[in-house]
Coordinates of C-alpha atoms in Angstrom, one line a residue:
X4 CA 95.8 72.3 32.9
X5 CA 92.8 71.3 30.7
X6 CA 90.3 72.2 33.4
X7 CA 92.0 75.6 33.9
X8 CA 91.6 76.4 30.2
X9 CA 88.0 75.2 30.3
X10 CA 87.4 77.3 33.4
X11 CA 88.7 80.4 31.6
X12 CA 86.6 79.6 28.6
X13 CA 83.5 79.1 30.8
X14 CA 83.8 82.4 32.8
X15 CA 84.4 84.2 29.5
X16 CA 81.3 82.7 27.9
X17 CA 79.1 83.3 31.0
X18 CA 80.4 86.8 31.5
X19 CA 79.5 87.6 27.9
X20 CA 76.1 86.0 28.2
X21 CA 75.4 88.1 31.3
X22 CA 76.6 91.3 29.5
X23 CA 74.3 90.6 26.6
X24 CA 71.4 90.1 28.9
X25 CA 72.2 93.3 30.7
X26 CA 72.3 95.2 27.5
X27 CA 69.0 93.8 26.5
X28 CA 67.6 95.1 29.7
X29 CA 69.1 98.5 28.9
X30 CA 71.6 98.6 31.8
X31 CA 74.5 101.1 31.9
X32 CA 78.1 99.9 31.5
X33 CA 78.5 99.3 35.3
X34 CA 75.4 97.2 35.4
X35 CA 76.5 95.2 32.4
X36 CA 79.8 94.5 34.1
X37 CA 78.1 93.5 37.4
X38 CA 75.7 91.1 35.7
X39 CA 78.5 89.6 33.6
X40 CA 80.7 89.0 36.7
X41 CA 77.9 87.6 38.8
X42 CA 76.9 85.3 36.0
X43 CA 80.5 84.0 35.6
X44 CA 81.4 83.6 39.2
X45 CA 78.1 83.2 41.1
X46 CA 77.6 79.4 40.5
X47 CA 81.2 78.6 41.7
X48 CA 80.8 80.8 44.7
X49 CA 77.6 79.1 45.8
X50 CA 79.2 75.7 45.3
X51 CA 82.2 76.6 47.4
X52 CA 80.0 77.9 50.2
X53 CA 78.0 74.6 50.2
X54 CA 81.2 72.5 50.2
X55 CA 82.9 74.7 52.8
X56 CA 85.7 75.4 50.3
X57 CA 87.4 78.6 51.3
X58 CA 88.6 81.1 50.2
X59 CA 86.2 81.3 47.3
X60 CA 87.8 80.9 43.9
X61 CA 87.7 84.5 42.9
X62 CA 88.9 85.6 46.3
X63 CA 91.9 83.4 46.1
X64 CA 92.4 84.5 42.4
X65 CA 91.3 88.1 42.1
X66 CA 92.5 88.1 38.5
X67 CA 89.3 86.2 37.6
X68 CA 87.4 89.4 38.4
X69 CA 89.5 91.4 35.9
X70 CA 89.0 88.6 33.4
X71 CA 85.2 88.5 33.7
X72 CA 84.9 92.3 33.6
X73 CA 87.1 92.4 30.5
X74 CA 84.9 89.7 28.8
X75 CA 81.7 91.6 29.7
X76 CA 83.1 94.8 28.3
X77 CA 84.3 93.1 25.1
X78 CA 80.8 91.6 24.7
X79 CA 79.2 94.9 25.3
X80 CA 81.1 96.6 22.5
X81 CA 81.0 93.7 20.1
X82 CA 77.3 92.8 20.5
X83 CA 76.2 95.7 18.3
X84 CA 77.9 93.9 15.4
X85 CA 76.1 90.7 16.0
X86 CA 73.0 90.2 13.8
X87 CA 71.7 87.3 15.8
X88 CA 72.1 88.4 19.4
X89 CA 69.7 85.8 20.8
X90 CA 71.6 82.9 19.2
X91 CA 74.9 84.3 20.4
X92 CA 73.5 84.4 24.0
X93 CA 72.2 80.9 23.8
X94 CA 75.4 79.5 22.5
X95 CA 77.5 81.2 25.1
X96 CA 75.1 80.2 27.9
X97 CA 75.1 76.6 26.7
X98 CA 78.9 76.5 26.6
X99 CA 79.2 78.0 30.1
X100 CA 76.5 75.6 31.5
X101 CA 78.2 72.4 30.5
X102 CA 81.7 73.6 31.2
X103 CA 80.8 74.7 34.7
X104 CA 78.9 71.4 35.3
X105 CA 82.1 69.5 34.7
X106 CA 84.2 71.9 36.7
X107 CA 81.8 71.7 39.6
X108 CA 82.0 67.9 39.6
X109 CA 85.8 68.0 39.6
X110 CA 85.9 70.4 42.5
X111 CA 83.5 68.2 44.5
X112 CA 85.4 65.1 43.7
X113 CA 88.6 66.7 44.9
X114 CA 86.8 67.5 48.2
X115 CA 85.9 63.8 48.6
X116 CA 82.1 64.2 48.2
X117 CA 79.7 61.3 47.6
X118 CA 79.1 60.7 43.8
X119 CA 75.5 62.0 44.2
X120 CA 76.8 65.2 45.8
X121 CA 79.4 65.5 43.1
X122 CA 76.7 65.5 40.4
X123 CA 74.6 67.9 42.4
X124 CA 77.5 70.3 42.8
X125 CA 78.1 70.1 39.1
X126 CA 74.5 71.2 38.5
X127 CA 74.7 74.0 41.1
X128 CA 77.9 75.3 39.5
X129 CA 76.3 75.2 36.0
X130 CA 72.9 76.8 36.7
X131 CA 73.3 79.2 39.6
X132 CA 75.2 81.9 37.8
X133 CA 72.5 82.0 35.1
X134 CA 69.9 82.0 37.9
X135 CA 71.4 85.0 39.5
X136 CA 71.7 86.7 36.1
X137 CA 68.1 86.3 35.4
X138 CA 67.0 87.5 38.8
X139 CA 69.2 90.7 38.5
X140 CA 67.6 91.2 35.0
X141 CA 64.1 90.9 36.5
X142 CA 62.9 87.9 34.4
X143 CA 61.8 84.4 35.2
X144 CA 65.0 82.4 35.5
X145 CA 65.8 80.1 32.5
X146 CA 66.2 77.2 34.8
X147 CA 62.6 77.5 36.1
X148 CA 61.0 77.4 32.6
X149 CA 60.2 74.4 30.6
X150 CA 63.6 74.4 28.8
X151 CA 65.9 71.5 29.4
X152 CA 68.5 73.4 31.3
X153 CA 69.2 72.0 34.8
X154 CA 68.5 68.6 33.2
X155 CA 71.4 69.2 30.8
X156 CA 73.7 70.1 33.7
X157 CA 72.7 67.0 35.6
X158 CA 73.2 64.8 32.5
X159 CA 76.6 66.3 31.8
X160 CA 77.8 65.8 35.4
X161 CA 76.4 62.2 35.6
X162 CA 78.1 61.3 32.3
X163 CA 81.4 62.8 33.5
X164 CA 81.3 60.8 36.8
X165 CA 80.2 57.5 35.1
X166 CA 82.9 57.7 32.4
X167 CA 85.6 58.0 35.1
X168 CA 84.0 55.2 37.2
X169 CA 84.3 52.9 34.1
X170 CA 87.9 53.6 33.6
X171 CA 87.9 56.5 31.0
X172 CA 90.8 58.9 31.6
X173 CA 90.1 62.3 33.1
X174 CA 90.9 64.3 30.0
X175 CA 88.9 62.0 27.7
X176 CA 85.9 62.0 30.2
X177 CA 86.0 65.8 30.3
X178 CA 86.0 66.2 26.5
X179 CA 83.2 63.6 26.0
X180 CA 81.0 65.1 28.7
X181 CA 81.5 68.6 27.4
X182 CA 80.7 67.8 23.8
X183 CA 77.8 65.6 24.7
X184 CA 76.3 68.1 27.1
X185 CA 76.7 71.0 24.6
X186 CA 75.0 69.0 21.8
X187 CA 72.2 67.9 24.2
X188 CA 71.5 71.6 25.0
X189 CA 71.7 72.6 21.3
X190 CA 69.3 69.8 20.3
X191 CA 66.9 70.8 23.1
X192 CA 66.9 74.5 21.9
X193 CA 66.6 73.5 18.2
X194 CA 63.6 71.2 18.7
X195 CA 62.1 72.9 21.7
X196 CA 62.5 69.9 23.9
X197 CA 60.8 70.5 27.3
X198 CA 59.9 68.8 30.6
X199 CA 56.3 68.1 31.3
X200 CA 54.4 71.0 32.9
X201 CA 52.0 70.2 35.7
X202 CA 49.0 72.4 36.2
X203 CA 46.0 72.4 38.5
X204 CA 42.5 73.0 37.3
X205 CA 41.0 75.9 39.1
X206 CA 37.2 75.5 39.6
X207 CA 35.1 78.1 37.9
X208 CA 34.1 81.1 40.1
X209 CA 30.4 81.5 40.8

């Protein structure tokens, strides 16, 4: 029940973040709904394909499509009243990132996957919706920049798995991983924490 509530919160947050991004790219209402839906359901779809988990979540539960479209439409009409659109986008995206990371781990665990694959599937679920969103919006994906993004999903999934391995109950492990992962992402944004960037020196042209 807890994960079901978290899932609904996550797809709402990610659909809203996709809608905000679509509006910033000056898409029409259909485009905003498409980007919002892909953002919300894309990561879980890719995870299910990799795990051979059929039918896909939104195929088995088509109501999720209506839910995400509704969230995207609500965001599209409410965003004009938000004075800090960028911060709203980052907060919603962070919430969806960590929530999907935990949900992805839970689905992979239920499929009997190895712990390393469980954590990897958590990351895939967390980041791939945003990756597809950014590609559709014709910008460099957030996950490929220096921001701590995929690292947050990995850390959240790892913490979730370890807590359960050391005897923490499922609900408590879920709550701790969600709060810790969200705070980690917020700290990374606030203080611009990044991974090292490796570059090559190009010899001067003669």
